[in-house]
Amino acid sequence: MASSPLLAVQHVSYQSGSQSILADISLEVQAGECRLITGPSGCGKSTLLKIIGGLLTPDSGTLVLNGRASDAFTPEAWRQAVGYCTQTPALFGDTVYDNLAFPWVLRQKKPDKARLRADLATVNLAEDTLEKSIQSLSGGEKQRVSLIRNLQFLPQVLLLDEITSALDEENKQTVHKLIAGLVKEQHLGVLWVTHDTSELRELGDVITLPARLKEQSEQEGSHESA
Ligand SMILES: Nc1ncnc2c1ncn2[C@@H]1O[C@H](COP(=O)(O)OP(=O)(O)O)[C@@H](O)[C@H]1O
Ligand SMILES: [Mg+2]
């Protein structure tokens, strides 16, 4: 018997101006489950994660976490429950420390620097990375700092948007194993937008989003544009 989902996305649609970006998307993820999301560039994968992460409001449809609709949550409570690693890592402040300390500051706690260094080491980042300026980091280093920031306080659902796109093979494998361990051992629910679906197939099943409706209607003919 299937247990009730950790997160359910129900009939979500989103338009930008007159363009339909997402139409009637429904999916679920359980605790301790990873689902991979793929689809052609521009089909709305990042838009979907922004909606689930609470950064965009859908035109219709519902998000339900542990049986409670998203409108029953404060934005802060939703963001604590649903972590979101963006496609382009959004780091701020001056140093890596500023970024990793931020989730602690939000909770009026003080991070332990030794622990932060140990966390960086789990994604092959050297100890002195903690004091580095974010300006000095490569794209792949930024991706890993962003991931570690999102793991300081484990959310219930973690959204990952192409988070290994700038990583070499070894670092990709490290991140894959880290996420797989969190899914298995901490029962994290993960929605992972990735093009590495064949590599990650063992971790979860694949949801393929369709190409955008506008492009489909263009292929069918231009009767709508008259
Ligand atoms: N802020 C925006 N304003 C207008 N159009 C947007 C915006 N963000 C994304 N889009 C459009 O929405 C579509 C889906 O984008 P996105 O979700 O980033 O796709 P994907 O992540 O699958 O590549 C694209 O065609 C893109 O041009
Ligand atoms: Mg994207």
PDB file of C-alpha atoms and ligand atoms in Angstrom:
ATOM      1  CA  MET A   1       0.000   0.000   0.000  1.00  0.00           C
ATOM      2  CA  ALA A   2       1.436   3.373  -0.970  1.00  0.00           C
ATOM      3  CA  SER A   3       1.818   5.810   1.933  1.00  0.00           C
ATOM      4  CA  SER A   4       0.471   9.346   1.545  1.00  0.00           C
ATOM      5  CA  PRO A   5       2.971  11.555  -0.249  1.00  0.00           C
ATOM      6  CA  LEU A   6       5.346  13.910   1.511  1.00  0.00           C
ATOM      7  CA  LEU A   7       4.755  16.470  -1.231  1.00  0.00           C
ATOM      8  CA  ALA A   8       2.025  16.507  -3.845  1.00  0.00           C
ATOM      9  CA  VAL A   9       1.964  18.909  -6.779  1.00  0.00           C
ATOM     10  CA  GLN A  10      -1.606  18.933  -8.062  1.00  0.00           C
ATOM     11  CA  HIS A  11      -2.669  20.294 -11.451  1.00  0.00           C
ATOM     12  CA  VAL A  12      -0.206  23.183 -11.483  1.00  0.00           C
ATOM     13  CA  SER A  13      -0.343  25.592 -14.415  1.00  0.00           C
ATOM     14  CA  TYR A  14       1.721  28.697 -14.988  1.00  0.00           C
ATOM     15  CA  GLN A  15       1.598  31.393 -17.648  1.00  0.00           C
ATOM     16  CA  SER A  16       4.040  34.180 -18.333  1.00  0.00           C
ATOM     17  CA  GLY A  17       2.066  36.908 -20.128  1.00  0.00           C
ATOM     18  CA  SER A  18       0.084  35.043 -22.750  1.00  0.00           C
ATOM     19  CA  GLN A  19       2.554  32.142 -22.913  1.00  0.00           C
ATOM     20  CA  SER A  20       1.718  28.906 -21.202  1.00  0.00           C
ATOM     21  CA  ILE A  21       4.879  27.613 -19.483  1.00  0.00           C
ATOM     22  CA  LEU A  22       3.421  24.750 -17.439  1.00  0.00           C
ATOM     23  CA  ALA A  23       0.038  23.123 -18.021  1.00  0.00           C
ATOM     24  CA  ASP A  24      -1.645  20.828 -15.534  1.00  0.00           C
ATOM     25  CA  ILE A  25       1.454  19.312 -13.950  1.00  0.00           C
ATOM     26  CA  SER A  26       0.890  16.790 -11.172  1.00  0.00           C
ATOM     27  CA  LEU A  27       3.528  14.763  -9.369  1.00  0.00           C
ATOM     28  CA  GLU A  28       4.328  13.398  -5.947  1.00  0.00           C
ATOM     29  CA  VAL A  29       7.370  12.582  -3.882  1.00  0.00           C
ATOM     30  CA  GLN A  30       7.518  10.432  -0.761  1.00  0.00           C
ATOM     31  CA  ALA A  31       9.888  10.764   2.170  1.00  0.00           C
ATOM     32  CA  GLY A  32      13.006   8.768   1.350  1.00  0.00           C
ATOM     33  CA  GLU A  33      12.339   9.023  -2.366  1.00  0.00           C
ATOM     34  CA  CYS A  34      14.174  10.815  -5.136  1.00  0.00           C
ATOM     35  CA  ARG A  35      12.460  11.630  -8.409  1.00  0.00           C
ATOM     36  CA  LEU A  36      14.359  12.914 -11.407  1.00  0.00           C
ATOM     37  CA  ILE A  37      12.827  15.610 -13.599  1.00  0.00           C
ATOM     38  CA  THR A  38      14.024  16.056 -17.138  1.00  0.00           C
ATOM     39  CA  GLY A  39      12.776  17.515 -20.400  1.00  0.00           C
ATOM     40  CA  PRO A  40      13.946  19.777 -23.207  1.00  0.00           C
ATOM     41  CA  SER A  41      15.559  23.111 -22.461  1.00  0.00           C
ATOM     42  CA  GLY A  42      12.924  25.780 -21.892  1.00  0.00           C
ATOM     43  CA  CYS A  43      10.149  23.309 -21.060  1.00  0.00           C
ATOM     44  CA  GLY A  44       9.659  24.805 -17.602  1.00  0.00           C
ATOM     45  CA  LYS A  45      11.747  22.641 -15.250  1.00  0.00           C
ATOM     46  CA  SER A  46      13.217  25.597 -13.357  1.00  0.00           C
ATOM     47  CA  THR A  47       9.828  27.329 -13.334  1.00  0.00           C
ATOM     48  CA  LEU A  48       8.298  24.235 -11.739  1.00  0.00           C
ATOM     49  CA  LEU A  49      10.950  24.157  -9.005  1.00  0.00           C
ATOM     50  CA  LYS A  50      10.487  27.901  -8.372  1.00  0.00           C
ATOM     51  CA  ILE A  51       6.766  27.256  -7.876  1.00  0.00           C
ATOM     52  CA  ILE A  52       7.383  24.315  -5.544  1.00  0.00           C
ATOM     53  CA  GLY A  53      10.019  26.333  -3.688  1.00  0.00           C
ATOM     54  CA  GLY A  54       7.502  29.132  -3.150  1.00  0.00           C
ATOM     55  CA  LEU A  55       9.286  31.724  -5.290  1.00  0.00           C
ATOM     56  CA  LEU A  56       6.561  31.851  -7.932  1.00  0.00           C
ATOM     57  CA  THR A  57       2.820  31.521  -7.473  1.00  0.00           C
ATOM     58  CA  PRO A  58       1.089  29.183  -9.922  1.00  0.00           C
ATOM     59  CA  ASP A  59      -1.941  30.442 -11.855  1.00  0.00           C
ATOM     60  CA  SER A  60      -3.808  27.345 -10.781  1.00  0.00           C
ATOM     61  CA  GLY A  61      -3.108  24.175  -8.889  1.00  0.00           C
ATOM     62  CA  THR A  62      -2.121  23.244  -5.364  1.00  0.00           C
ATOM     63  CA  LEU A  63       0.970  22.182  -3.443  1.00  0.00           C
ATOM     64  CA  VAL A  64       0.387  19.897  -0.477  1.00  0.00           C
ATOM     65  CA  LEU A  65       3.058  19.043   2.085  1.00  0.00           C
ATOM     66  CA  ASN A  66       2.267  16.330   4.611  1.00  0.00           C
ATOM     67  CA  GLY A  67      -1.417  16.759   3.837  1.00  0.00           C
ATOM     68  CA  ARG A  68      -1.416  20.556   4.337  1.00  0.00           C
ATOM     69  CA  ALA A  69      -1.899  22.946   1.441  1.00  0.00           C
ATOM     70  CA  SER A  70       0.904  25.463   0.935  1.00  0.00           C
ATOM     71  CA  ASP A  71      -1.355  28.420   1.753  1.00  0.00           C
ATOM     72  CA  ALA A  72      -1.545  27.129   5.333  1.00  0.00           C
ATOM     73  CA  PHE A  73       2.213  27.777   5.710  1.00  0.00           C
ATOM     74  CA  THR A  74       3.991  31.063   6.314  1.00  0.00           C
ATOM     75  CA  PRO A  75       6.611  31.709   3.605  1.00  0.00           C
ATOM     76  CA  GLU A  76       9.341  31.118   6.223  1.00  0.00           C
ATOM     77  CA  ALA A  77       7.866  27.786   7.319  1.00  0.00           C
ATOM     78  CA  TRP A  78       7.541  26.673   3.694  1.00  0.00           C
ATOM     79  CA  ARG A  79      11.145  27.612   2.912  1.00  0.00           C
ATOM     80  CA  GLN A  80      12.381  25.711   5.949  1.00  0.00           C
ATOM     81  CA  ALA A  81      10.442  22.623   4.894  1.00  0.00           C
ATOM     82  CA  VAL A  82      11.292  22.863   1.185  1.00  0.00           C
ATOM     83  CA  GLY A  83      14.944  23.534   0.374  1.00  0.00           C
ATOM     84  CA  TYR A  84      15.853  24.785  -3.077  1.00  0.00           C
ATOM     85  CA  CYS A  85      19.241  24.710  -4.804  1.00  0.00           C
ATOM     86  CA  THR A  86      18.898  27.057  -7.747  1.00  0.00           C
ATOM     87  CA  GLN A  87      20.319  26.393 -11.211  1.00  0.00           C
ATOM     88  CA  THR A  88      22.605  29.411 -10.920  1.00  0.00           C
ATOM     89  CA  PRO A  89      23.910  29.391  -7.352  1.00  0.00           C
ATOM     90  CA  ALA A  90      22.835  32.586  -5.584  1.00  0.00           C
ATOM     91  CA  LEU A  91      25.609  33.332  -3.106  1.00  0.00           C
ATOM     92  CA  PHE A  92      25.692  36.610  -1.201  1.00  0.00           C
ATOM     93  CA  GLY A  93      27.838  38.561   1.233  1.00  0.00           C
ATOM     94  CA  ASP A  94      31.624  38.400   1.020  1.00  0.00           C
ATOM     95  CA  THR A  95      32.763  34.950   2.027  1.00  0.00           C
ATOM     96  CA  VAL A  96      31.729  31.316   1.950  1.00  0.00           C
ATOM     97  CA  TYR A  97      31.354  31.591   5.724  1.00  0.00           C
ATOM     98  CA  ASP A  98      28.704  34.330   5.304  1.00  0.00           C
ATOM     99  CA  ASN A  99      26.689  31.924   3.184  1.00  0.00           C
ATOM    100  CA  LEU A 100      27.000  28.853   5.378  1.00  0.00           C
ATOM    101  CA  ALA A 101      26.324  30.879   8.539  1.00  0.00           C
ATOM    102  CA  PHE A 102      23.147  32.397   7.084  1.00  0.00           C
ATOM    103  CA  PRO A 103      20.782  29.480   7.874  1.00  0.00           C
ATOM    104  CA  TRP A 104      22.114  29.548  11.449  1.00  0.00           C
ATOM    105  CA  VAL A 105      21.670  33.312  11.804  1.00  0.00           C
ATOM    106  CA  LEU A 106      18.079  32.964  10.568  1.00  0.00           C
ATOM    107  CA  ARG A 107      17.465  30.570  13.445  1.00  0.00           C
ATOM    108  CA  GLN A 108      19.335  32.775  15.913  1.00  0.00           C
ATOM    109  CA  LYS A 109      22.050  30.157  16.321  1.00  0.00           C
ATOM    110  CA  LYS A 110      25.790  30.286  15.960  1.00  0.00           C
ATOM    111  CA  PRO A 111      27.465  27.849  13.593  1.00  0.00           C
ATOM    112  CA  ASP A 112      30.502  25.823  14.586  1.00  0.00           C
ATOM    113  CA  LYS A 113      33.292  26.610  12.121  1.00  0.00           C
ATOM    114  CA  ALA A 114      34.852  23.181  12.493  1.00  0.00           C
ATOM    115  CA  ARG A 115      31.564  21.612  11.491  1.00  0.00           C
ATOM    116  CA  LEU A 116      31.236  23.927   8.481  1.00  0.00           C
ATOM    117  CA  ARG A 117      34.727  22.944   7.343  1.00  0.00           C
ATOM    118  CA  ALA A 118      33.807  19.283   7.718  1.00  0.00           C
ATOM    119  CA  ASP A 119      30.662  19.870   5.662  1.00  0.00           C
ATOM    120  CA  LEU A 120      32.724  21.499   2.907  1.00  0.00           C
ATOM    121  CA  ALA A 121      35.034  18.499   2.933  1.00  0.00           C
ATOM    122  CA  THR A 122      32.112  16.167   2.157  1.00  0.00           C
ATOM    123  CA  VAL A 123      31.948  17.772  -1.295  1.00  0.00           C
ATOM    124  CA  ASN A 124      35.725  17.872  -1.787  1.00  0.00           C
ATOM    125  CA  LEU A 125      36.135  21.540  -0.856  1.00  0.00           C
ATOM    126  CA  ALA A 126      39.341  22.325   1.046  1.00  0.00           C
ATOM    127  CA  GLU A 127      39.161  23.615   4.617  1.00  0.00           C
ATOM    128  CA  ASP A 128      40.339  27.101   3.698  1.00  0.00           C
ATOM    129  CA  THR A 129      37.329  27.450   1.393  1.00  0.00           C
ATOM    130  CA  LEU A 130      35.377  28.737   4.402  1.00  0.00           C
ATOM    131  CA  GLU A 131      37.330  32.012   4.455  1.00  0.00           C
ATOM    132  CA  LYS A 132      37.426  32.451   0.679  1.00  0.00           C
ATOM    133  CA  SER A 133      35.718  35.325  -1.058  1.00  0.00           C
ATOM    134  CA  ILE A 134      32.760  34.113  -3.073  1.00  0.00           C
ATOM    135  CA  GLN A 135      34.142  36.147  -5.995  1.00  0.00           C
ATOM    136  CA  SER A 136      37.136  33.810  -6.119  1.00  0.00           C
ATOM    137  CA  LEU A 137      35.104  30.624  -6.509  1.00  0.00           C
ATOM    138  CA  SER A 138      34.632  28.693  -9.740  1.00  0.00           C
ATOM    139  CA  GLY A 139      31.119  27.819 -10.911  1.00  0.00           C
ATOM    140  CA  GLY A 140      31.495  24.271  -9.620  1.00  0.00           C
ATOM    141  CA  GLU A 141      32.690  25.493  -6.219  1.00  0.00           C
ATOM    142  CA  LYS A 142      29.716  27.842  -5.992  1.00  0.00           C
ATOM    143  CA  GLN A 143      27.362  24.961  -6.782  1.00  0.00           C
ATOM    144  CA  ARG A 144      28.792  22.900  -3.937  1.00  0.00           C
ATOM    145  CA  VAL A 145      28.728  25.803  -1.438  1.00  0.00           C
ATOM    146  CA  SER A 146      25.096  26.424  -2.359  1.00  0.00           C
ATOM    147  CA  LEU A 147      24.295  22.744  -1.779  1.00  0.00           C
ATOM    148  CA  ILE A 148      26.040  22.695   1.602  1.00  0.00           C
ATOM    149  CA  ARG A 149      24.185  25.875   2.613  1.00  0.00           C
ATOM    150  CA  ASN A 150      20.903  24.122   1.820  1.00  0.00           C
ATOM    151  CA  LEU A 151      21.898  21.113   3.908  1.00  0.00           C
ATOM    152  CA  GLN A 152      22.780  22.996   7.116  1.00  0.00           C
ATOM    153  CA  PHE A 153      19.278  22.308   8.422  1.00  0.00           C
ATOM    154  CA  LEU A 154      17.826  19.433   6.525  1.00  0.00           C
ATOM    155  CA  PRO A 155      14.520  20.323   4.859  1.00  0.00           C
ATOM    156  CA  GLN A 156      11.825  17.700   4.328  1.00  0.00           C
ATOM    157  CA  VAL A 157      11.921  18.148   0.570  1.00  0.00           C
ATOM    158  CA  LEU A 158      14.995  19.226  -1.350  1.00  0.00           C
ATOM    159  CA  LEU A 159      14.708  20.711  -4.846  1.00  0.00           C
ATOM    160  CA  LEU A 160      17.852  20.444  -6.950  1.00  0.00           C
ATOM    161  CA  ASP A 161      18.139  22.312 -10.264  1.00  0.00           C
ATOM    162  CA  GLU A 162      20.974  20.955 -12.422  1.00  0.00           C
ATOM    163  CA  ILE A 163      23.333  21.285  -9.471  1.00  0.00           C
ATOM    164  CA  THR A 164      26.164  19.295 -11.002  1.00  0.00           C
ATOM    165  CA  SER A 165      26.265  21.027 -14.390  1.00  0.00           C
ATOM    166  CA  ALA A 166      29.642  22.685 -13.664  1.00  0.00           C
ATOM    167  CA  LEU A 167      31.227  19.701 -11.884  1.00  0.00           C
ATOM    168  CA  ASP A 168      33.807  17.236 -13.154  1.00  0.00           C
ATOM    169  CA  GLU A 169      33.037  13.530 -13.066  1.00  0.00           C
ATOM    170  CA  GLU A 170      34.610  12.899  -9.660  1.00  0.00           C
ATOM    171  CA  ASN A 171      32.738  15.735  -7.967  1.00  0.00           C
ATOM    172  CA  LYS A 172      29.519  14.721  -9.684  1.00  0.00           C
ATOM    173  CA  GLN A 173      29.872  11.245  -8.196  1.00  0.00           C
ATOM    174  CA  THR A 174      30.544  12.758  -4.767  1.00  0.00           C
ATOM    175  CA  VAL A 175      27.376  14.861  -4.938  1.00  0.00           C
ATOM    176  CA  HIS A 176      25.331  11.912  -6.261  1.00  0.00           C
ATOM    177  CA  LYS A 177      26.464   9.780  -3.308  1.00  0.00           C
ATOM    178  CA  LEU A 178      25.822  12.550  -0.795  1.00  0.00           C
ATOM    179  CA  ILE A 179      22.243  13.015  -2.002  1.00  0.00           C
ATOM    180  CA  ALA A 180      21.644   9.256  -2.236  1.00  0.00           C
ATOM    181  CA  GLY A 181      22.786   8.904   1.389  1.00  0.00           C
ATOM    182  CA  LEU A 182      20.444  11.654   2.598  1.00  0.00           C
ATOM    183  CA  VAL A 183      17.507  10.088   0.778  1.00  0.00           C
ATOM    184  CA  LYS A 184      18.218   6.662   2.225  1.00  0.00           C
ATOM    185  CA  GLU A 185      19.389   7.506   5.727  1.00  0.00           C
ATOM    186  CA  GLN A 186      17.591  10.778   6.516  1.00  0.00           C
ATOM    187  CA  HIS A 187      14.444  10.022   4.484  1.00  0.00           C
ATOM    188  CA  LEU A 188      14.806  13.230   2.549  1.00  0.00           C
ATOM    189  CA  GLY A 189      12.391  13.675  -0.360  1.00  0.00           C
ATOM    190  CA  VAL A 190      14.219  14.961  -3.442  1.00  0.00           C
ATOM    191  CA  LEU A 191      13.049  16.400  -6.760  1.00  0.00           C
ATOM    192  CA  TRP A 192      16.106  16.610  -8.943  1.00  0.00           C
ATOM    193  CA  VAL A 193      16.134  18.402 -12.296  1.00  0.00           C
ATOM    194  CA  THR A 194      18.955  16.793 -14.235  1.00  0.00           C
ATOM    195  CA  HIS A 195      20.013  15.632 -17.658  1.00  0.00           C
ATOM    196  CA  ASP A 196      22.035  12.782 -16.100  1.00  0.00           C
ATOM    197  CA  THR A 197      19.013  10.525 -15.903  1.00  0.00           C
ATOM    198  CA  SER A 198      20.821   7.397 -17.077  1.00  0.00           C
ATOM    199  CA  GLU A 199      23.541   7.839 -14.432  1.00  0.00           C
ATOM    200  CA  LEU A 200      21.020   8.556 -11.686  1.00  0.00           C
ATOM    201  CA  ARG A 201      18.392   6.005 -12.680  1.00  0.00           C
ATOM    202  CA  GLU A 202      19.146   3.796  -9.668  1.00  0.00           C
ATOM    203  CA  LEU A 203      18.360   6.702  -7.377  1.00  0.00           C
ATOM    204  CA  GLY A 204      14.868   7.377  -8.627  1.00  0.00           C
ATOM    205  CA  ASP A 205      12.394   7.227 -11.469  1.00  0.00           C
ATOM    206  CA  VAL A 206      12.263   9.830 -14.194  1.00  0.00           C
ATOM    207  CA  ILE A 207       9.529  12.386 -14.841  1.00  0.00           C
ATOM    208  CA  THR A 208       9.800  13.889 -18.319  1.00  0.00           C
ATOM    209  CA  LEU A 209       8.124  17.261 -18.752  1.00  0.00           C
ATOM    210  CA  PRO A 210       6.648  17.858 -22.202  1.00  0.00           C
ATOM    211  CA  ALA A 211       7.950  20.544 -24.527  1.00  0.00           C
ATOM    212  CA  ARG A 212       6.135  23.834 -24.040  1.00  0.00           C
ATOM    213  CA  LEU A 213       2.554  24.125 -25.221  1.00  0.00           C
ATOM    214  CA  LYS A 214       3.282  27.235 -27.244  1.00  0.00           C
ATOM    215  CA  GLU A 215       5.880  25.395 -29.268  1.00  0.00           C
ATOM    216  CA  GLN A 216       3.478  22.504 -29.754  1.00  0.00           C
ATOM    217  CA  SER A 217       0.749  24.826 -31.021  1.00  0.00           C
ATOM    218  CA  GLU A 218       3.241  26.520 -33.358  1.00  0.00           C
ATOM    219  CA  GLN A 219       4.023  23.117 -34.824  1.00  0.00           C
ATOM    220  CA  GLU A 220       0.334  22.412 -35.301  1.00  0.00           C
ATOM    221  CA  GLY A 221      -0.260  25.596 -37.277  1.00  0.00           C
ATOM    222  CA  SER A 222      -0.571  29.319 -36.845  1.00  0.00           C
ATOM    223  CA  HIS A 223      -4.373  29.576 -36.715  1.00  0.00           C
ATOM    224  CA  GLU A 224      -4.165  30.890 -33.141  1.00  0.00           C
ATOM    225  CA  SER A 225      -2.088  33.921 -34.038  1.00  0.00           C
ATOM    226  CA  ALA A 226      -4.597  35.487 -36.445  1.00  0.00           C
TER     227      ALA A 226
HETATM  228  N1  LIG B   1      10.938  35.540 -15.849  1.00  0.00           N
HETATM  229  C1  LIG B   1      10.513  35.067 -17.018  1.00  0.00           C
HETATM  230  N2  LIG B   1       9.772  35.827 -17.837  1.00  0.00           N
HETATM  231  C2  LIG B   1       9.350  35.366 -19.003  1.00  0.00           C
HETATM  232  N3  LIG B   1       9.614  34.133 -19.465  1.00  0.00           N
HETATM  233  C3  LIG B   1      10.335  33.345 -18.698  1.00  0.00           C
HETATM  234  C4  LIG B   1      10.825  33.741 -17.430  1.00  0.00           C
HETATM  235  N4  LIG B   1      11.535  32.728 -16.904  1.00  0.00           N
HETATM  236  C5  LIG B   1      11.477  31.740 -17.794  1.00  0.00           C
HETATM  237  N5  LIG B   1      10.766  32.096 -18.867  1.00  0.00           N
HETATM  238  C6  LIG B   1      10.457  31.263 -20.021  1.00  0.00           C
HETATM  239  O1  LIG B   1       9.806  30.130 -19.523  1.00  0.00           O
HETATM  240  C7  LIG B   1      10.216  28.977 -20.196  1.00  0.00           C
HETATM  241  C8  LIG B   1      10.646  27.942 -19.213  1.00  0.00           C
HETATM  242  O2  LIG B   1      11.849  28.359 -18.597  1.00  0.00           O
HETATM  243  P1  LIG B   1      12.594  27.447 -17.558  1.00  0.00           P
HETATM  244  O3  LIG B   1      11.635  27.057 -16.496  1.00  0.00           O
HETATM  245  O4  LIG B   1      13.820  28.168 -17.146  1.00  0.00           O
HETATM  246  O5  LIG B   1      12.939  26.160 -18.428  1.00  0.00           O
HETATM  247  P2  LIG B   1      13.994  24.994 -18.197  1.00  0.00           P
HETATM  248  O6  LIG B   1      14.483  25.084 -16.798  1.00  0.00           O
HETATM  249  O7  LIG B   1      13.215  23.733 -18.480  1.00  0.00           O
HETATM  250  O8  LIG B   1      15.078  25.181 -19.211  1.00  0.00           O
HETATM  251  C9  LIG B   1      11.313  29.410 -21.156  1.00  0.00           C
HETATM  252  O9  LIG B   1      10.805  29.459 -22.456  1.00  0.00           O
HETATM  253  C10 LIG B   1      11.714  30.777 -20.694  1.00  0.00           C
HETATM  254  O10 LIG B   1      12.066  31.560 -21.787  1.00  0.00           O
HETATM  255 MG    MG B   2      16.316  25.347 -15.975  1.00  0.00          MG
END
